[in-house]
Amino acid sequence: MPAYNAASAQADEIRLEDVNPCSTCGARPLGVCADLKGHELQDMACTSETVTAQPGQALFHEGDPNPFVFNVVEGAVKLYRLLPDGRRQITGFLFQGDFLGLGGRGPSSFTAEALTPMSACRFRRGDFDQLLNALPALEHRLVAMAGDELMAAQEQIVLLGRKTARERIASFLTRLSARQVQLGGAEGRVHLPMTRLDIADYLGLTIETVSRVFTQFKTSGLIQLLPNNDVALPDPEALKALGEGAA
């Protein structure tokens, strides 16, 4: 049997990363696969398939069986539930690098709908479970992401239960800005792929209230409304303080 050659093994790993599209994926730094490399990344790539959706198209609907989990590669997704009387509650917005499917294994409790042209890596739950068993780094990363998701859910409970309309919208813009900076966006600027109605349904407000508060923020200089659904934040710290109830 030939002796183990560390240099050769390292070269094989480098070649694997060179041919694996996952190694250059823009979602990888923030995604569930961030800590994988070499053969681990190759194993994950071989287990997934790429799916795409256009704005308004659902990845799956509330109440449907959903045997898949997803890692968002590009674009934005909104998650929502419908009440029996037709009212809608948006429960979250997902962006590049976010993972979809940490919930239960029964029928889906929400609808996942594309806000923009988007693509995602899709895994069958059984295959993904096998990856978790085989790749400790993947399991550790998923646990960390689940913890972040729990913290975000707790913040949302406080937002919906205690904050005023102005505080809710200030918090929303601040959090969205921080997320977009993580994705390589410019500080002090936010892109809104969602509509005012989407924002209202996420924050538990009416569309009229959202529009009124945006106008108030614009008049007071807290925000500047730009073309293409962009918003400039001239004083991010003041906006953050308002969202925390300190202003």
Short mmCIF file of C-alpha atoms in Angstrom, two decimals:
data_model
loop_
_atom_site.label_atom_id
_atom_site.label_comp_id
_atom_site.label_asym_id
_atom_site.label_seq_id
_atom_site.Cartn_x
_atom_site.Cartn_y
_atom_site.Cartn_z
CA MET A 1 0.00 0.00 0.00
CA PRO A 2 1.42 3.44 -0.92
CA ALA A 3 2.43 5.67 1.97
CA TYR A 4 0.07 8.50 2.87
CA ASN A 5 1.14 11.69 1.18
CA ALA A 6 -0.11 14.82 2.99
CA ALA A 7 0.79 17.14 0.14
CA SER A 8 -1.10 14.99 -2.35
CA ALA A 9 -4.15 14.84 -0.09
CA GLN A 10 -4.10 18.60 0.29
CA ALA A 11 -3.85 19.01 -3.49
CA ASP A 12 -6.82 16.67 -3.96
CA GLU A 13 -8.83 18.78 -1.52
CA ILE A 14 -7.90 21.98 -3.34
CA ARG A 15 -8.89 20.45 -6.67
CA LEU A 16 -12.22 19.35 -5.18
CA GLU A 17 -12.95 22.89 -4.01
CA ASP A 18 -11.96 24.26 -7.40
CA VAL A 19 -14.55 22.16 -9.25
CA ASN A 20 -17.26 22.39 -6.59
CA PRO A 21 -19.55 25.39 -7.19
CA CYS A 22 -20.26 25.45 -3.44
CA SER A 23 -16.71 26.68 -2.82
CA THR A 24 -17.46 29.99 -4.56
CA CYS A 25 -21.12 30.33 -3.55
CA GLY A 26 -21.95 33.79 -2.22
CA ALA A 27 -24.25 32.29 0.41
CA ARG A 28 -21.58 30.08 1.91
CA PRO A 29 -20.01 32.54 4.42
CA LEU A 30 -23.36 32.93 6.22
CA GLY A 31 -24.95 29.60 5.32
CA VAL A 32 -25.25 26.28 7.07
CA CYS A 33 -22.28 25.03 5.02
CA ALA A 34 -19.91 27.81 6.18
CA ASP A 35 -17.63 25.51 8.19
CA LEU A 36 -17.39 22.72 5.61
CA LYS A 37 -14.49 22.19 3.24
CA GLY A 38 -12.99 19.65 0.89
CA HIS A 39 -14.82 16.34 0.81
CA GLU A 40 -17.40 17.59 3.32
CA LEU A 41 -18.48 20.33 0.95
CA GLN A 42 -18.49 17.88 -1.95
CA ASP A 43 -20.71 15.46 -0.03
CA MET A 44 -23.18 18.23 0.71
CA ALA A 45 -23.20 19.42 -2.90
CA CYS A 46 -23.93 15.90 -4.15
CA THR A 47 -26.91 15.64 -1.80
CA SER A 48 -28.60 18.87 -2.87
CA GLU A 49 -30.40 20.14 -5.93
CA THR A 50 -30.85 23.73 -7.05
CA VAL A 51 -34.38 25.13 -7.22
CA THR A 52 -35.47 28.56 -8.44
CA ALA A 53 -38.58 30.69 -7.99
CA GLN A 54 -39.89 33.95 -9.38
CA PRO A 55 -41.58 36.71 -7.31
CA GLY A 56 -44.92 35.48 -6.02
CA GLN A 57 -44.06 31.81 -6.55
CA ALA A 58 -44.19 29.57 -3.48
CA LEU A 59 -41.55 27.04 -2.51
CA PHE A 60 -44.29 25.31 -0.53
CA HIS A 61 -47.70 26.20 0.93
CA GLU A 62 -49.10 26.16 4.44
CA GLY A 63 -50.66 22.78 5.21
CA ASP A 64 -48.79 20.91 2.48
CA PRO A 65 -46.45 18.03 3.24
CA ASN A 66 -42.92 19.34 2.87
CA PRO A 67 -40.19 16.71 2.79
CA PHE A 68 -37.46 19.27 2.06
CA VAL A 69 -35.18 21.78 3.76
CA PHE A 70 -33.63 24.73 1.90
CA ASN A 71 -30.57 26.94 2.02
CA VAL A 72 -31.25 30.29 0.30
CA VAL A 73 -28.49 31.01 -2.24
CA GLU A 74 -29.79 34.21 -3.86
CA GLY A 75 -32.80 36.48 -3.48
CA ALA A 76 -35.36 36.99 -0.73
CA VAL A 77 -38.27 34.95 0.65
CA LYS A 78 -41.20 35.82 2.90
CA LEU A 79 -42.84 33.38 5.30
CA TYR A 80 -46.49 33.81 6.25
CA ARG A 81 -49.58 32.22 7.73
CA LEU A 82 -53.22 32.87 6.88
CA LEU A 83 -55.96 33.08 9.50
CA PRO A 84 -59.38 31.54 8.76
CA ASP A 85 -60.82 34.99 8.00
CA GLY A 86 -58.13 35.68 5.41
CA ARG A 87 -55.88 37.91 7.49
CA ARG A 88 -52.18 37.34 6.91
CA GLN A 89 -49.30 37.34 9.38
CA ILE A 90 -45.81 37.43 7.91
CA THR A 91 -43.51 35.59 10.31
CA GLY A 92 -40.17 36.30 8.69
CA PHE A 93 -38.04 37.36 5.74
CA LEU A 94 -35.15 35.20 4.54
CA PHE A 95 -32.12 36.27 2.56
CA GLN A 96 -28.94 34.82 1.08
CA GLY A 97 -27.43 32.29 3.47
CA ASP A 98 -30.59 31.73 5.54
CA PHE A 99 -31.78 28.18 6.21
CA LEU A 100 -35.41 27.15 5.82
CA GLY A 101 -36.80 24.04 7.46
CA LEU A 102 -35.71 24.03 11.11
CA GLY A 103 -39.32 23.54 12.20
CA GLY A 104 -41.39 20.40 12.63
CA ARG A 105 -41.61 17.46 10.29
CA GLY A 106 -45.37 17.44 9.83
CA PRO A 107 -47.37 19.51 7.34
CA SER A 108 -45.90 22.94 6.83
CA SER A 109 -47.21 25.57 9.26
CA PHE A 110 -46.53 28.47 6.86
CA THR A 111 -46.10 29.39 3.21
CA ALA A 112 -42.67 30.31 1.82
CA GLU A 113 -42.98 32.68 -1.14
CA ALA A 114 -40.30 34.37 -3.24
CA LEU A 115 -40.09 38.15 -2.94
CA THR A 116 -37.50 38.43 -5.72
CA PRO A 117 -36.06 36.02 -8.26
CA MET A 118 -34.38 33.51 -5.97
CA SER A 119 -32.53 30.23 -5.92
CA ALA A 120 -31.90 27.74 -3.14
CA CYS A 121 -30.18 24.46 -2.43
CA ARG A 122 -32.87 21.90 -1.61
CA PHE A 123 -32.28 18.76 0.43
CA ARG A 124 -34.58 15.88 1.26
CA ARG A 125 -34.93 15.74 5.03
CA GLY A 126 -33.73 12.16 5.22
CA ASP A 127 -30.62 12.96 3.20
CA PHE A 128 -29.95 16.05 5.29
CA ASP A 129 -30.30 14.02 8.51
CA GLN A 130 -27.62 11.65 7.19
CA LEU A 131 -25.36 14.63 6.46
CA LEU A 132 -25.83 15.86 10.04
CA ASN A 133 -24.79 12.46 11.37
CA ALA A 134 -21.75 12.28 9.09
CA LEU A 135 -20.55 15.89 9.36
CA PRO A 136 -20.18 17.23 12.93
CA ALA A 137 -19.24 20.70 11.62
CA LEU A 138 -22.58 20.89 9.81
CA GLU A 139 -24.49 19.87 12.93
CA HIS A 140 -22.67 22.44 15.08
CA ARG A 141 -23.36 25.18 12.55
CA LEU A 142 -27.05 24.27 12.38
CA VAL A 143 -27.35 24.37 16.18
CA ALA A 144 -25.79 27.85 16.19
CA MET A 145 -28.20 29.04 13.50
CA ALA A 146 -31.13 27.59 15.45
CA GLY A 147 -30.00 29.60 18.47
CA ASP A 148 -29.87 32.78 16.38
CA GLU A 149 -33.35 32.05 15.06
CA LEU A 150 -34.67 31.60 18.61
CA MET A 151 -33.18 34.95 19.66
CA ALA A 152 -34.76 36.64 16.64
CA ALA A 153 -38.13 35.11 17.55
CA GLN A 154 -37.83 36.43 21.11
CA GLU A 155 -37.03 39.92 19.79
CA GLN A 156 -40.08 39.72 17.53
CA ILE A 157 -42.30 38.84 20.49
CA VAL A 158 -41.12 41.95 22.33
CA LEU A 159 -41.57 44.05 19.19
CA LEU A 160 -45.15 42.91 18.62
CA GLY A 161 -46.12 42.96 22.29
CA ARG A 162 -44.63 46.17 23.63
CA LYS A 163 -43.26 48.53 20.97
CA THR A 164 -45.04 51.45 19.37
CA ALA A 165 -45.46 51.71 15.59
CA ARG A 166 -42.48 54.07 15.32
CA GLU A 167 -40.32 51.76 17.45
CA ARG A 168 -41.36 48.71 15.41
CA ILE A 169 -40.43 50.28 12.09
CA ALA A 170 -37.17 51.70 13.46
CA SER A 171 -36.23 48.24 14.78
CA PHE A 172 -37.17 46.64 11.47
CA LEU A 173 -34.99 49.00 9.44
CA THR A 174 -32.09 48.64 11.88
CA ARG A 175 -32.18 44.84 11.82
CA LEU A 176 -32.55 44.72 8.05
CA SER A 177 -29.61 47.10 7.67
CA ALA A 178 -27.43 44.91 9.89
CA ARG A 179 -28.34 41.82 7.88
CA GLN A 180 -27.58 43.49 4.56
CA VAL A 181 -24.19 44.66 5.87
CA GLN A 182 -23.46 41.00 6.68
CA LEU A 183 -24.25 40.24 3.04
CA GLY A 184 -21.78 42.85 1.83
CA GLY A 185 -24.15 45.79 1.47
CA ALA A 186 -23.25 49.38 2.26
CA GLU A 187 -23.72 50.66 5.80
CA GLY A 188 -26.45 53.23 6.28
CA ARG A 189 -28.50 51.97 3.36
CA VAL A 190 -31.31 49.41 3.17
CA HIS A 191 -32.95 47.75 0.19
CA LEU A 192 -36.61 46.82 0.72
CA PRO A 193 -37.58 43.89 -1.54
CA MET A 194 -40.89 43.67 0.31
CA THR A 195 -43.94 45.94 -0.10
CA ARG A 196 -45.34 48.32 2.51
CA LEU A 197 -48.16 45.80 2.99
CA ASP A 198 -45.61 43.06 3.65
CA ILE A 199 -43.94 45.26 6.26
CA ALA A 200 -47.32 45.98 7.86
CA ASP A 201 -48.21 42.28 8.02
CA TYR A 202 -44.82 41.51 9.57
CA LEU A 203 -44.98 44.24 12.20
CA GLY A 204 -48.66 43.84 13.10
CA LEU A 205 -49.61 47.26 11.72
CA THR A 206 -51.85 48.63 8.97
CA ILE A 207 -50.40 49.73 5.66
CA GLU A 208 -51.65 53.25 6.40
CA THR A 209 -49.65 53.33 9.65
CA VAL A 210 -46.51 52.08 7.92
CA SER A 211 -46.81 54.72 5.21
CA ARG A 212 -47.46 57.46 7.79
CA VAL A 213 -44.43 56.51 9.90
CA PHE A 214 -42.18 56.34 6.84
CA THR A 215 -43.32 59.86 5.97
CA GLN A 216 -42.62 61.02 9.54
CA PHE A 217 -39.14 59.47 9.45
CA LYS A 218 -38.46 61.14 6.11
CA THR A 219 -39.65 64.54 7.34
CA SER A 220 -37.54 64.32 10.50
CA GLY A 221 -34.43 63.26 8.55
CA LEU A 222 -34.19 59.75 10.02
CA ILE A 223 -34.45 58.20 6.55
CA GLN A 224 -34.21 59.22 2.91
CA LEU A 225 -36.36 57.42 0.34
CA LEU A 226 -34.31 56.54 -2.74
CA PRO A 227 -35.16 55.00 -6.13
CA ASN A 228 -35.49 51.21 -6.57
CA ASN A 229 -36.92 50.66 -3.05
CA ASP A 230 -33.71 51.75 -1.35
CA VAL A 231 -33.71 53.68 1.92
CA ALA A 232 -30.77 55.71 3.24
CA LEU A 233 -30.23 55.89 7.00
CA PRO A 234 -28.37 59.17 7.66
CA ASP A 235 -28.19 58.54 11.43
CA PRO A 236 -28.31 54.78 12.11
CA GLU A 237 -27.58 55.22 15.83
CA ALA A 238 -30.55 57.55 16.29
CA LEU A 239 -32.77 55.07 14.45
CA LYS A 240 -31.47 52.21 16.60
CA ALA A 241 -32.07 54.20 19.78
CA LEU A 242 -35.63 54.90 18.70
CA GLY A 243 -36.19 51.21 18.02
CA GLU A 244 -34.95 50.35 21.51
CA GLY A 245 -37.27 52.86 23.13
CA ALA A 246 -34.40 55.10 24.19
CA ALA A 247 -35.32 58.10 22.05
#
